[in-house]
Amino acid sequence: MGEYRKAAIIKYTRMALGLTQEELSENICDPVTLSRYENGQIDPTDDKFMRLMNKMGTCGDVFLLPVDCEAYEIEKSMKELLYALEEKQWNKVENLLNLIKTKYKLSMEYPENIQYIKRIELILKYSRQEIGNADILKELIAVFQITFPDCLPDNFPIKKVIREPELLLLYNIATFYVINHNIDQALAIFERLDQYFNRCDVINNYKHRYLAYLAYANLLGNIGKYDESITICKQEISWLLKHNQVNFLYNFYYNIGWNIRKKIENGLLSHESTKEAKVYIWLAYQLCLQYPENKNNLPKIIEALKSFEGS
Amino acid sequence: MNNITFGQLLEKNRENKKIPKTALCRGLCTVTALSRYEKDFRTPNKFLAITLLERLGLCPYKYDFLTSEEEFTLSMLRKNIEELISCHDTKQALSMISEYEKTLVKKDNLHTQYILFQKALIVFQEKNFEDSIPLLEDALSCTDCKPINEYQNSIVLFSNIEIHLYYYLAECLYSLTHYKEAYEIYHELKTYMEHIECSNTQIYSYYPHILYRLAQNEAANHNLGVAYDYLVTAESHIKSEYKINYLHDILKLKSEIEQSMEMKESSIDAQNFLLALEIISSSENGLITEKGIALWENTVKQQL
């Protein structure tokens, strides 16, 4: 039978995250005390238990079966909302957000819910040009710090469990760092996300892993790190194909083709590699055309293909 | 976060879907035990909890729950075993399965089923289909699973692993040219997947390939229209879910049927997409090979 005592909960969450007792107990209690909590010799107070669990990225309030949303009935609406956001269907985003707030009364007691709502509200404001680049960055960082009060996004702890709203916030913050020309901070976030996703205990079912990697690859290419960008794209193509999950796959093929072309233009590769670049961009075209992807990028891909004519 | 308990999750879903307790607990636990779980008087071990959720069509991985030391170690071992098998590292996988068996304090039906399934997969990968079948059948019997065609007109629920077992059984039979038995299983699985209300999308992972197998059967029996419909459904399912496995085979058969039926010739786009899938499947570690580039050059270059 499963044991759902506080001792087991603390110990196995810590082990799953690869944290030592020293790391977890820091600023909360001493390691010896933590060890006694984990052995069941001492029962931690509710406050200590909550602080330990919060540090590990879980809410200590519910330890039997935490559910990642207010009620699982609204899971469908929340999923639809994230999809509409990706597709920039702003009216739909607004409607679904109102539905989640009013009909389902998503509780604002929980920080992850606050983050979920505030992030979307900020993006909506940005889409309506009601907030500028610098201000939205500042606001997104503030939302991020609801659950990470002691760190900046470019130094987020890799060893914690990062929830989907937090991952999406990091992705948005990195994007706005780029827009605001804070390239080093953006790179720092992406590098840390890369380390996070490569942890063997992380369940990489987050759809938005590929959003982050695509943005990372784009940034690397735009700052002239073509080989690094190709490496990221290659890694993600392998991952997507291995997991039989090809959302955004075409973007990675396109990026490889684009990077090869840039290398040729900059004299880093011979003109013979043009054929290789063509094939990657051609593959991107086929995938974007055939899958129900957003077709906004199709004209750009077609233009890239046409530009090969005569070469 | 909502303080929903495991018992509430089970009971609410079961009642909403009008599923009798006997169907949910078949081969897993007694009805009395299930009642206690639903009332939160007792908590099942993690493996059992996951299986109950899967049978209800829920995705258990959304729900964080914490375990005893044994279960934690076992769940990490399971992850390793599956990773080794997916990399075809048979020797290490068998060694890890051995370690799994040693770690078990008490071997219950779910763990036994799991072990048998992994062994069956290893043997299947070695294309030793005859030896895989008894392992799969023994695994199914662990949770009182009958031959799938005996469930007609009764309420039956399957966990993910039970779906895997039936699917691989069908694949073994198919590979050994026992087509009639294979197609019976494919057909029942197709019916199950089309009728179950399910948020656990993992159970649909075999759906397109099952449709493909059924299409092969129909095409062989000259029911080209039926075969074509299956393939169109399979293609649509794969694309809408942003999957790619089996798509090449499905589109190839679809194209052959179009030619046989003298339908309008596949568009250039369709032909090119088939070629693209072939190039992608021949790629290594995300990069296109020389072979892939040559394939493209022989076919497409002139279009650009």
Coordinates of C-alpha atoms in Angstrom, one line a residue:
Chain A
M1 CA 0.0 0.0 0.0
G2 CA 1.2 3.5 -0.7
E3 CA 2.4 5.6 2.2
Y4 CA 1.2 9.2 2.1
R5 CA 2.8 10.5 5.2
K6 CA 4.6 13.8 5.3
A7 CA 7.9 11.9 5.8
A8 CA 7.6 10.0 2.6
I9 CA 6.3 13.0 0.7
I10 CA 9.2 15.2 1.6
K11 CA 11.8 12.4 1.1
Y12 CA 10.6 11.2 -2.3
T13 CA 9.9 14.6 -3.8
R14 CA 13.4 15.6 -2.8
M15 CA 14.9 12.4 -4.3
A16 CA 13.0 12.8 -7.5
L17 CA 14.4 16.3 -7.8
G18 CA 17.9 15.1 -7.1
L19 CA 18.3 17.5 -4.2
T20 CA 20.5 16.8 -1.2
Q21 CA 19.2 17.2 2.3
E22 CA 21.6 20.2 2.7
E23 CA 20.2 21.9 -0.3
L24 CA 16.6 21.4 0.7
S25 CA 17.0 22.3 4.3
E26 CA 18.9 25.5 3.7
N27 CA 17.2 28.6 5.3
I28 CA 14.4 26.3 6.6
C29 CA 15.9 24.0 9.2
D30 CA 19.2 22.2 9.7
P31 CA 20.0 19.0 7.7
V32 CA 19.8 16.8 10.8
T33 CA 16.3 18.0 11.5
L34 CA 15.3 17.3 7.9
S35 CA 16.7 13.9 8.1
R36 CA 14.5 13.3 11.2
Y37 CA 11.5 14.6 9.3
E38 CA 12.2 12.1 6.5
N39 CA 12.7 9.2 8.8
G40 CA 9.4 10.0 10.6
Q41 CA 11.2 10.6 13.9
I42 CA 9.9 14.1 14.1
D43 CA 6.7 15.4 12.5
P44 CA 7.3 18.8 10.9
T45 CA 5.0 21.6 11.7
D46 CA 2.6 22.6 9.0
D47 CA 4.6 25.8 8.4
K48 CA 7.9 23.9 8.0
F49 CA 6.2 21.3 5.8
M50 CA 4.7 24.0 3.5
R51 CA 8.0 25.8 3.3
L52 CA 9.9 22.6 2.3
M53 CA 7.3 21.7 -0.3
N54 CA 7.1 25.2 -1.7
K55 CA 10.9 25.2 -2.1
M56 CA 10.6 22.1 -4.1
G57 CA 7.9 23.6 -6.3
T58 CA 4.9 21.8 -4.9
C59 CA 2.0 23.1 -2.8
G60 CA 2.1 21.3 0.6
D61 CA -1.6 21.9 1.1
V62 CA -2.6 19.0 -1.0
F63 CA -0.3 16.1 -0.7
L64 CA -2.5 13.3 -1.7
L65 CA -3.4 14.2 -5.2
P66 CA -2.5 17.7 -6.2
V67 CA -4.3 18.6 -9.4
D68 CA -2.8 21.2 -11.7
C69 CA -5.9 23.2 -12.2
E70 CA -8.8 24.4 -10.1
A71 CA -11.1 21.6 -11.2
Y72 CA -10.2 19.2 -13.9
E73 CA -13.4 20.0 -15.7
I74 CA -11.9 23.3 -16.8
E75 CA -8.8 21.6 -18.1
K76 CA -10.3 21.5 -21.6
S77 CA -10.9 25.2 -21.6
M78 CA -7.4 26.0 -20.2
K79 CA -5.9 23.8 -23.0
E80 CA -8.0 25.5 -25.6
L81 CA -7.0 28.9 -24.3
L82 CA -3.3 28.1 -24.5
Y83 CA -3.8 26.9 -28.0
A84 CA -5.7 30.1 -29.0
L85 CA -2.9 32.1 -27.4
E86 CA -0.3 30.3 -29.5
E87 CA -2.4 30.9 -32.6
K88 CA -2.9 34.6 -31.7
Q89 CA -6.7 34.2 -31.8
W90 CA -7.2 37.1 -29.4
N91 CA -10.9 37.2 -29.3
K92 CA -11.1 33.6 -28.4
V93 CA -8.4 34.0 -25.8
E94 CA -10.4 36.8 -24.2
N95 CA -13.6 34.8 -24.2
L96 CA -12.0 31.7 -22.7
L97 CA -10.2 33.8 -20.1
N98 CA -13.5 35.3 -19.0
L99 CA -15.1 31.9 -18.9
I100 CA -12.4 30.5 -16.7
K101 CA -12.5 33.5 -14.4
T102 CA -16.3 33.9 -14.1
K103 CA -18.0 30.6 -14.8
Y104 CA -15.4 28.3 -13.3
K105 CA -14.2 30.9 -10.7
L106 CA -10.6 30.0 -10.9
S107 CA -9.3 30.6 -7.4
M108 CA -6.8 33.4 -7.1
E109 CA -5.6 31.9 -3.8
Y110 CA -3.1 29.8 -5.5
P111 CA 0.1 31.4 -7.0
E112 CA 0.1 29.1 -10.1
N113 CA -3.4 30.2 -11.0
I114 CA -2.4 33.9 -10.5
Q115 CA 0.5 33.3 -12.8
Y116 CA -1.6 31.6 -15.4
I117 CA -4.1 34.4 -15.5
K118 CA -1.8 37.3 -15.3
R119 CA 0.5 36.1 -18.0
I120 CA -2.4 35.8 -20.4
E121 CA -3.8 39.2 -19.4
L122 CA -0.4 40.8 -20.1
I123 CA -0.1 39.2 -23.5
L124 CA -3.6 40.3 -24.4
K125 CA -2.7 43.9 -23.3
Y126 CA 0.4 43.7 -25.5
S127 CA -1.6 42.5 -28.5
R128 CA -3.9 45.5 -28.1
Q129 CA -0.8 47.7 -27.8
E130 CA -1.8 48.8 -24.3
I131 CA 1.6 48.0 -22.9
G132 CA 5.1 48.6 -24.3
N133 CA 8.1 46.2 -24.6
A134 CA 9.9 47.4 -21.6
D135 CA 6.9 47.5 -19.4
I136 CA 5.6 44.0 -20.3
L137 CA 9.0 42.6 -19.6
K138 CA 9.0 44.2 -16.1
E139 CA 5.4 42.9 -15.4
L140 CA 6.2 39.4 -16.6
I141 CA 9.2 39.2 -14.3
A142 CA 7.0 40.3 -11.4
V143 CA 4.6 37.6 -12.2
F144 CA 7.4 35.1 -12.4
Q145 CA 8.7 36.2 -9.0
I146 CA 5.3 35.3 -7.4
T147 CA 6.7 31.7 -7.1
F148 CA 10.4 32.6 -7.4
P149 CA 10.7 35.6 -5.1
D150 CA 14.4 35.2 -4.5
C151 CA 15.7 35.0 -8.1
L152 CA 15.7 36.6 -11.5
P153 CA 14.5 34.6 -14.5
D154 CA 17.9 34.3 -16.0
N155 CA 19.1 32.5 -12.8
F156 CA 16.1 30.3 -12.1
P157 CA 16.9 27.1 -10.1
I158 CA 17.3 24.2 -12.5
K159 CA 16.8 21.7 -9.7
K160 CA 13.2 22.7 -8.8
V161 CA 10.1 21.3 -10.5
I162 CA 9.1 24.0 -12.9
R163 CA 5.4 24.0 -13.7
E164 CA 3.9 24.8 -17.1
P165 CA 2.8 28.4 -16.3
E166 CA 6.3 29.1 -15.0
L167 CA 7.9 27.5 -18.1
L168 CA 5.7 29.6 -20.3
L169 CA 6.6 32.7 -18.3
L170 CA 10.3 32.0 -18.8
Y171 CA 9.7 31.6 -22.5
N172 CA 7.8 34.9 -22.7
I173 CA 10.4 36.7 -20.6
A174 CA 13.2 35.4 -22.8
T175 CA 11.3 36.5 -25.9
F176 CA 10.9 40.0 -24.5
Y177 CA 14.5 40.1 -23.3
V178 CA 15.4 39.6 -27.0
I179 CA 12.9 42.3 -28.1
N180 CA 14.4 44.6 -25.6
H181 CA 18.0 43.7 -26.8
N182 CA 18.9 42.0 -23.5
I183 CA 20.5 39.1 -25.4
D184 CA 22.7 37.8 -22.6
Q185 CA 19.7 37.4 -20.2
A186 CA 17.7 35.7 -22.9
L187 CA 20.5 33.3 -23.7
A188 CA 20.9 32.6 -20.0
I189 CA 17.3 31.6 -19.7
F190 CA 17.4 29.4 -22.7
E191 CA 20.7 27.7 -21.6
R192 CA 19.1 27.0 -18.2
L193 CA 15.9 25.7 -19.8
D194 CA 18.0 23.4 -21.9
Q195 CA 19.7 22.0 -18.8
Y196 CA 16.3 21.6 -17.1
F197 CA 14.7 19.7 -20.0
N198 CA 17.7 17.4 -20.1
R199 CA 17.1 16.3 -16.5
C200 CA 16.3 12.6 -16.7
D201 CA 13.5 12.8 -14.1
V202 CA 11.6 15.6 -15.9
I203 CA 8.6 14.3 -17.8
N204 CA 8.9 16.2 -21.0
N205 CA 5.2 16.2 -21.8
Y206 CA 5.1 19.9 -21.8
K207 CA 4.1 21.0 -25.3
H208 CA 5.9 24.2 -24.9
R209 CA 9.3 22.7 -24.7
Y210 CA 9.6 23.1 -28.4
L211 CA 8.5 26.7 -28.2
A212 CA 11.4 27.4 -26.0
Y213 CA 13.9 25.5 -28.2
L214 CA 12.6 27.1 -31.3
A215 CA 13.1 30.6 -29.8
Y216 CA 16.6 29.5 -28.6
A217 CA 17.6 28.3 -32.0
N218 CA 16.2 31.5 -33.6
L219 CA 18.2 33.6 -31.3
L220 CA 21.4 31.7 -31.8
G221 CA 21.0 32.0 -35.6
N222 CA 20.3 35.7 -35.4
I223 CA 23.4 36.4 -33.4
G224 CA 25.6 34.4 -35.8
K225 CA 26.0 31.2 -33.8
Y226 CA 24.9 29.1 -36.8
D227 CA 26.5 25.8 -35.7
E228 CA 25.0 26.1 -32.2
S229 CA 21.6 26.8 -33.7
I230 CA 21.8 23.8 -36.0
T231 CA 22.8 21.6 -33.0
I232 CA 19.7 22.7 -31.1
C233 CA 17.5 22.2 -34.2
K234 CA 19.0 18.7 -34.7
Q235 CA 18.5 17.8 -31.1
E236 CA 14.8 18.9 -31.2
I237 CA 14.1 17.1 -34.5
S238 CA 15.5 13.9 -33.0
W239 CA 13.4 14.4 -29.8
L240 CA 10.2 15.2 -31.7
L241 CA 10.6 12.2 -34.0
K242 CA 11.5 9.9 -31.2
H243 CA 8.4 11.0 -29.3
N244 CA 6.2 10.9 -32.4
Q245 CA 5.2 14.4 -31.8
V246 CA 5.8 16.8 -34.7
N247 CA 4.3 20.1 -33.7
F248 CA 6.5 22.8 -34.9
L249 CA 8.9 20.3 -36.6
Y250 CA 8.9 22.2 -39.8
N251 CA 10.4 25.2 -38.0
F252 CA 13.5 23.3 -37.0
Y253 CA 14.1 22.1 -40.6
Y254 CA 13.6 25.6 -41.9
N255 CA 16.1 26.9 -39.3
I256 CA 18.7 24.4 -40.3
G257 CA 18.3 25.4 -44.0
W258 CA 18.4 29.1 -43.0
N259 CA 21.6 28.6 -40.9
I260 CA 23.4 26.7 -43.7
R261 CA 22.6 29.5 -46.1
K262 CA 23.9 32.1 -43.7
K263 CA 27.1 30.1 -43.3
I264 CA 27.5 30.0 -47.1
E265 CA 26.9 33.7 -47.3
N266 CA 29.5 34.3 -44.6
G267 CA 32.1 32.1 -46.3
L268 CA 31.9 29.4 -43.6
L269 CA 30.6 26.8 -46.0
S270 CA 31.2 26.2 -49.7
H271 CA 28.5 26.9 -52.3
E272 CA 28.1 23.1 -52.7
S273 CA 26.1 23.1 -49.4
T274 CA 23.3 25.1 -51.1
K275 CA 21.6 21.9 -52.2
E276 CA 21.5 20.7 -48.6
A277 CA 20.0 24.0 -47.5
K278 CA 17.3 23.7 -50.2
V279 CA 16.3 20.2 -49.0
Y280 CA 15.8 21.3 -45.5
I281 CA 13.7 24.3 -46.5
W282 CA 11.8 22.1 -48.9
L283 CA 11.0 19.6 -46.1
A284 CA 9.9 22.5 -43.9
Y285 CA 7.5 23.5 -46.7
Q286 CA 6.0 20.0 -47.0
L287 CA 5.4 19.7 -43.3
C288 CA 3.9 23.1 -42.8
L289 CA 1.6 22.5 -45.8
Q290 CA 0.4 19.1 -44.8
Y291 CA 0.0 19.4 -41.0
P292 CA -2.7 21.7 -39.6
E293 CA 0.0 24.2 -38.6
N294 CA -0.6 27.9 -38.6
K295 CA 0.1 28.8 -42.3
N296 CA 1.4 32.3 -41.5
N297 CA 4.9 31.1 -42.1
L298 CA 4.2 29.4 -45.4
P299 CA 4.8 32.5 -47.6
K300 CA 8.2 33.1 -46.0
I301 CA 9.1 29.4 -46.7
I302 CA 7.9 29.7 -50.3
E303 CA 9.9 32.8 -50.7
A304 CA 13.0 31.1 -49.4
L305 CA 12.5 28.2 -51.8
K306 CA 12.0 30.6 -54.7
S307 CA 15.2 32.4 -53.8
F308 CA 17.1 29.2 -54.6
E309 CA 16.1 29.4 -58.3
G310 CA 19.2 29.7 -60.5
S311 CA 21.5 28.7 -57.7
Chain B
M1 CA -5.0 24.0 -6.5
N2 CA -8.1 21.9 -5.8
N3 CA -8.1 19.5 -2.9
I4 CA -9.6 16.7 -4.9
T5 CA -8.7 13.3 -3.4
F6 CA -7.9 10.2 -5.3
G7 CA -11.1 8.5 -4.1
Q8 CA -13.2 11.4 -5.3
L9 CA -11.5 11.4 -8.7
L10 CA -12.2 7.7 -9.1
E11 CA -15.8 7.8 -7.9
K12 CA -16.8 10.9 -9.8
N13 CA -15.4 9.7 -13.1
R14 CA -16.8 6.2 -12.8
E15 CA -20.3 7.5 -11.9
N16 CA -20.2 10.1 -14.7
K17 CA -19.3 7.5 -17.2
K18 CA -21.9 5.1 -15.7
I19 CA -19.3 2.4 -15.3
P20 CA -20.1 -0.5 -12.9
K21 CA -17.5 -1.2 -10.2
T22 CA -17.1 -4.7 -11.5
A23 CA -15.9 -3.4 -14.9
L24 CA -13.4 -1.0 -13.3
C25 CA -11.9 -3.4 -10.9
R26 CA -11.8 -6.5 -13.1
G27 CA -8.6 -8.4 -12.4
L28 CA -7.2 -5.6 -10.3
C29 CA -8.9 -5.7 -6.9
T30 CA -12.2 -6.7 -5.3
V31 CA -15.3 -4.5 -5.5
T32 CA -15.0 -4.0 -1.7
A33 CA -11.5 -2.7 -2.1
L34 CA -12.6 -0.4 -4.9
S35 CA -15.4 1.0 -2.7
R36 CA -12.9 1.7 0.1
Y37 CA -10.6 3.5 -2.4
E38 CA -13.5 5.6 -3.6
K39 CA -14.4 6.6 -0.1
D40 CA -10.7 7.3 0.7
F41 CA -10.8 4.7 3.5
R42 CA -7.8 3.1 1.9
T43 CA -5.2 4.2 -0.7
P44 CA -4.0 1.8 -3.4
N45 CA -0.4 1.5 -4.3
K46 CA 0.7 3.7 -7.1
F47 CA 0.8 1.1 -9.9
L48 CA -2.8 0.1 -9.1
A49 CA -3.9 3.7 -8.8
I50 CA -2.4 4.5 -12.2
T51 CA -4.1 1.4 -13.8
L52 CA -7.5 2.4 -12.3
L53 CA -7.2 5.9 -13.7
E54 CA -6.1 4.6 -17.1
R55 CA -9.1 2.3 -17.3
L56 CA -11.3 5.3 -16.6
G57 CA -9.8 7.0 -19.6
L58 CA -7.9 9.6 -17.5
C59 CA -4.3 10.5 -18.0
P60 CA -2.7 9.5 -14.7
Y61 CA 0.5 11.5 -15.4
K62 CA -1.3 14.8 -14.7
Y63 CA -1.7 13.8 -11.1
D64 CA 1.2 13.9 -8.8
F65 CA 1.2 11.3 -6.2
L66 CA 3.8 10.1 -3.9
T67 CA 4.8 6.7 -3.0
S68 CA 6.6 4.4 -0.7
E69 CA 10.3 3.8 -1.2
E70 CA 9.6 0.6 -3.0
E71 CA 7.2 2.2 -5.5
F72 CA 9.5 5.1 -6.1
T73 CA 12.4 2.8 -6.9
L74 CA 10.2 0.6 -9.1
S75 CA 8.8 3.6 -11.0
M76 CA 12.4 4.8 -11.7
L77 CA 13.3 1.2 -12.8
R78 CA 10.3 1.1 -15.1
K79 CA 11.5 4.3 -16.7
N80 CA 14.9 2.8 -17.3
I81 CA 13.7 -0.5 -18.6
E82 CA 11.4 1.3 -21.1
E83 CA 14.3 3.5 -22.2
L84 CA 16.6 0.6 -22.7
I85 CA 14.0 -1.4 -24.7
S86 CA 13.4 1.6 -26.9
C87 CA 17.1 1.8 -27.6
H88 CA 17.1 -2.0 -28.3
D89 CA 19.7 -2.6 -25.5
T90 CA 18.4 -6.1 -24.8
K91 CA 21.1 -7.2 -22.5
Q92 CA 20.8 -4.2 -20.2
A93 CA 17.0 -4.3 -20.4
L94 CA 16.9 -7.9 -19.2
S95 CA 19.4 -7.1 -16.4
M96 CA 17.2 -4.2 -15.3
I97 CA 14.1 -6.4 -15.4
S98 CA 15.9 -8.8 -13.2
E99 CA 16.7 -6.0 -10.7
Y100 CA 13.0 -5.0 -10.9
E101 CA 12.0 -8.5 -9.9
K102 CA 14.4 -8.5 -7.0
T103 CA 13.2 -5.2 -5.8
L104 CA 9.6 -6.3 -5.6
V105 CA 8.7 -7.1 -2.0
K106 CA 5.6 -8.8 -3.1
K107 CA 4.9 -9.8 -6.7
D108 CA 1.4 -8.9 -7.5
N109 CA -0.6 -9.3 -10.7
L110 CA 0.2 -5.8 -12.0
H111 CA 3.9 -6.1 -11.6
T112 CA 3.9 -9.6 -13.0
Q113 CA 1.9 -8.3 -16.0
Y114 CA 4.4 -5.5 -16.5
I115 CA 7.4 -7.8 -16.3
L116 CA 5.9 -10.3 -18.8
F117 CA 5.0 -7.4 -21.1
Q118 CA 8.5 -6.1 -21.2
K119 CA 10.0 -9.5 -21.8
A120 CA 7.5 -10.0 -24.6
L121 CA 8.5 -6.7 -26.1
I122 CA 12.2 -7.7 -26.1
V123 CA 11.4 -11.0 -27.8
F124 CA 9.1 -9.1 -30.3
Q125 CA 11.9 -6.8 -31.1
E126 CA 14.1 -9.8 -32.0
K127 CA 11.2 -10.8 -34.4
N128 CA 10.7 -14.0 -32.4
F129 CA 6.9 -13.7 -32.6
E130 CA 6.2 -17.3 -31.6
D131 CA 7.9 -16.9 -28.3
S132 CA 6.3 -13.5 -27.7
I133 CA 2.8 -14.7 -27.9
P134 CA 2.7 -16.9 -24.8
L135 CA 4.3 -14.1 -22.8
L136 CA 1.7 -11.6 -24.0
E137 CA -1.1 -14.1 -23.3
D138 CA 0.2 -14.8 -19.8
A139 CA 0.5 -11.0 -19.2
L140 CA -3.2 -10.5 -20.2
S141 CA -4.3 -13.3 -17.9
C142 CA -2.8 -11.4 -14.9
T143 CA -5.7 -9.0 -15.0
D144 CA -8.3 -11.5 -16.1
C145 CA -8.3 -10.4 -19.7
K146 CA -10.1 -12.8 -22.0
P147 CA -9.6 -13.1 -25.8
I148 CA -10.8 -9.7 -26.9
N149 CA -13.6 -10.9 -29.1
E150 CA -15.3 -12.5 -26.2
Y151 CA -16.2 -9.1 -24.8
Q152 CA -18.8 -8.2 -27.3
N153 CA -21.9 -6.6 -25.8
S154 CA -20.4 -6.2 -22.4
I155 CA -18.9 -3.2 -20.6
V156 CA -15.2 -3.7 -20.6
L157 CA -12.4 -1.3 -19.7
F158 CA -8.7 -1.6 -20.5
S159 CA -5.7 0.0 -19.0
N160 CA -2.9 1.3 -21.2
I161 CA -0.8 -1.8 -20.8
E162 CA -3.8 -4.1 -21.6
I163 CA -4.2 -2.2 -24.9
H164 CA -0.5 -2.6 -25.6
L165 CA -0.7 -6.3 -24.9
Y166 CA -3.7 -6.9 -27.3
Y167 CA -2.0 -4.7 -30.0
Y168 CA 1.3 -6.6 -29.8
L169 CA -0.5 -9.9 -29.8
A170 CA -2.2 -8.9 -33.0
E171 CA 1.1 -7.8 -34.5
C172 CA 2.7 -11.2 -33.6
L173 CA -0.2 -13.1 -35.2
Y174 CA -0.1 -10.8 -38.2
S175 CA 3.7 -11.4 -38.6
L176 CA 3.1 -15.1 -38.3
T177 CA 0.4 -14.8 -41.1
H178 CA -2.4 -15.8 -38.7
Y179 CA -4.4 -13.0 -40.3
K180 CA -7.9 -13.9 -39.3
E181 CA -7.0 -13.9 -35.6
A182 CA -5.0 -10.8 -36.0
Y183 CA -7.7 -8.9 -37.7
E184 CA -10.3 -9.9 -35.1
I185 CA -8.1 -8.2 -32.5
Y186 CA -7.5 -5.1 -34.6
H187 CA -11.2 -4.8 -35.2
E188 CA -12.1 -5.1 -31.5
L189 CA -9.4 -2.6 -30.6
K190 CA -10.6 -0.2 -33.2
T191 CA -14.2 -0.5 -31.9
Y192 CA -13.0 0.1 -28.3
M193 CA -11.0 3.1 -29.2
E194 CA -13.9 4.7 -31.1
H195 CA -16.4 4.2 -28.3
I196 CA -14.5 5.0 -25.2
E197 CA -14.7 8.5 -23.8
C198 CA -11.1 9.2 -22.9
S199 CA -8.8 12.1 -22.1
N200 CA -5.9 9.7 -22.0
T201 CA -4.6 10.1 -25.5
Q202 CA -2.0 7.4 -25.0
I203 CA -4.5 4.7 -25.8
Y204 CA -5.0 6.1 -29.3
S205 CA -1.3 5.8 -30.2
Y206 CA -2.0 2.5 -32.1
Y207 CA -5.2 3.7 -33.7
P208 CA -3.8 4.8 -37.1
H209 CA -1.7 1.6 -37.4
I210 CA -4.7 -0.5 -36.6
L211 CA -6.7 1.2 -39.3
Y212 CA -3.7 0.6 -41.7
R213 CA -3.8 -3.1 -40.9
L214 CA -7.5 -3.3 -41.4
A215 CA -7.1 -1.4 -44.7
Q216 CA -4.5 -3.9 -45.8
N217 CA -7.0 -6.7 -45.1
E218 CA -9.8 -4.9 -47.0
A219 CA -7.5 -4.1 -49.9
A220 CA -6.4 -7.8 -50.1
N221 CA -10.1 -8.7 -50.3
H222 CA -10.7 -6.1 -53.0
N223 CA -12.8 -3.9 -50.8
L224 CA -10.9 -0.9 -51.9
G225 CA -13.5 1.6 -50.9
V226 CA -13.5 0.5 -47.3
A227 CA -9.7 0.3 -47.3
Y228 CA -9.5 3.8 -48.6
D229 CA -11.9 5.1 -46.0
Y230 CA -9.8 3.6 -43.2
L231 CA -6.6 5.1 -44.7
V232 CA -8.2 8.6 -45.0
T233 CA -9.3 8.3 -41.3
A234 CA -5.9 7.2 -40.3
E235 CA -4.2 10.0 -42.2
S236 CA -6.6 12.6 -40.7
H237 CA -6.0 11.3 -37.2
I238 CA -2.2 11.3 -37.5
K239 CA -2.1 14.8 -38.9
S240 CA -4.6 16.3 -36.4
E241 CA -2.6 14.9 -33.5
Y242 CA 0.7 16.0 -35.1
K243 CA 2.1 12.5 -35.2
I244 CA 4.2 11.0 -37.9
N245 CA 4.7 7.2 -37.2
Y246 CA 3.1 5.0 -39.9
L247 CA 2.1 7.9 -42.0
H248 CA 4.4 7.0 -44.8
D249 CA 3.0 3.4 -45.1
I250 CA -0.5 4.7 -44.9
L251 CA -0.1 7.3 -47.6
K252 CA 1.7 4.8 -49.8
L253 CA -1.1 2.3 -49.6
K254 CA -3.6 5.1 -50.1
S255 CA -1.8 6.1 -53.3
E256 CA -1.7 2.5 -54.6
I257 CA -5.5 2.2 -54.0
E258 CA -6.1 5.5 -55.8
Q259 CA -4.3 4.1 -58.8
S260 CA -6.1 0.8 -58.7
M261 CA -9.5 2.6 -58.4
E262 CA -8.4 4.9 -61.2
M263 CA -9.2 7.8 -59.0
K264 CA -7.7 11.2 -59.9
E265 CA -3.9 11.0 -59.7
S266 CA -2.4 12.0 -56.5
S267 CA -1.5 15.6 -56.5
I268 CA 2.1 16.7 -56.7
D269 CA 1.7 17.9 -53.1
A270 CA 0.7 14.4 -52.0
Q271 CA 3.6 12.8 -53.9
N272 CA 6.0 15.3 -52.5
F273 CA 4.8 14.7 -49.0
L274 CA 5.4 11.0 -49.4
L275 CA 8.9 11.7 -50.5
A276 CA 9.4 14.1 -47.6
L277 CA 8.4 11.4 -45.2
E278 CA 10.8 9.0 -46.8
I279 CA 13.6 11.4 -46.5
I280 CA 12.8 12.2 -42.8
S281 CA 12.6 8.5 -42.0
S282 CA 16.1 7.9 -43.5
S283 CA 17.6 10.8 -41.5
E284 CA 20.1 10.2 -38.6
N285 CA 20.0 12.1 -35.4
G286 CA 17.9 14.9 -36.9
L287 CA 20.1 15.4 -40.0
I288 CA 19.3 14.4 -43.5
T289 CA 21.6 11.8 -45.0
E290 CA 23.4 11.8 -48.4
K291 CA 20.9 9.2 -49.4
G292 CA 18.0 11.5 -48.5
I293 CA 19.5 14.4 -50.5
A294 CA 20.1 12.1 -53.5
L295 CA 16.5 10.9 -53.3
W296 CA 15.3 14.5 -53.3
E297 CA 17.6 15.4 -56.2
N298 CA 16.3 12.6 -58.4
T299 CA 12.7 13.5 -57.8
V300 CA 12.1 17.1 -56.9
K301 CA 15.0 19.3 -58.0
Q302 CA 13.5 19.9 -61.3
Q303 CA 10.3 21.4 -59.7
L304 CA 12.2 24.2 -58.1

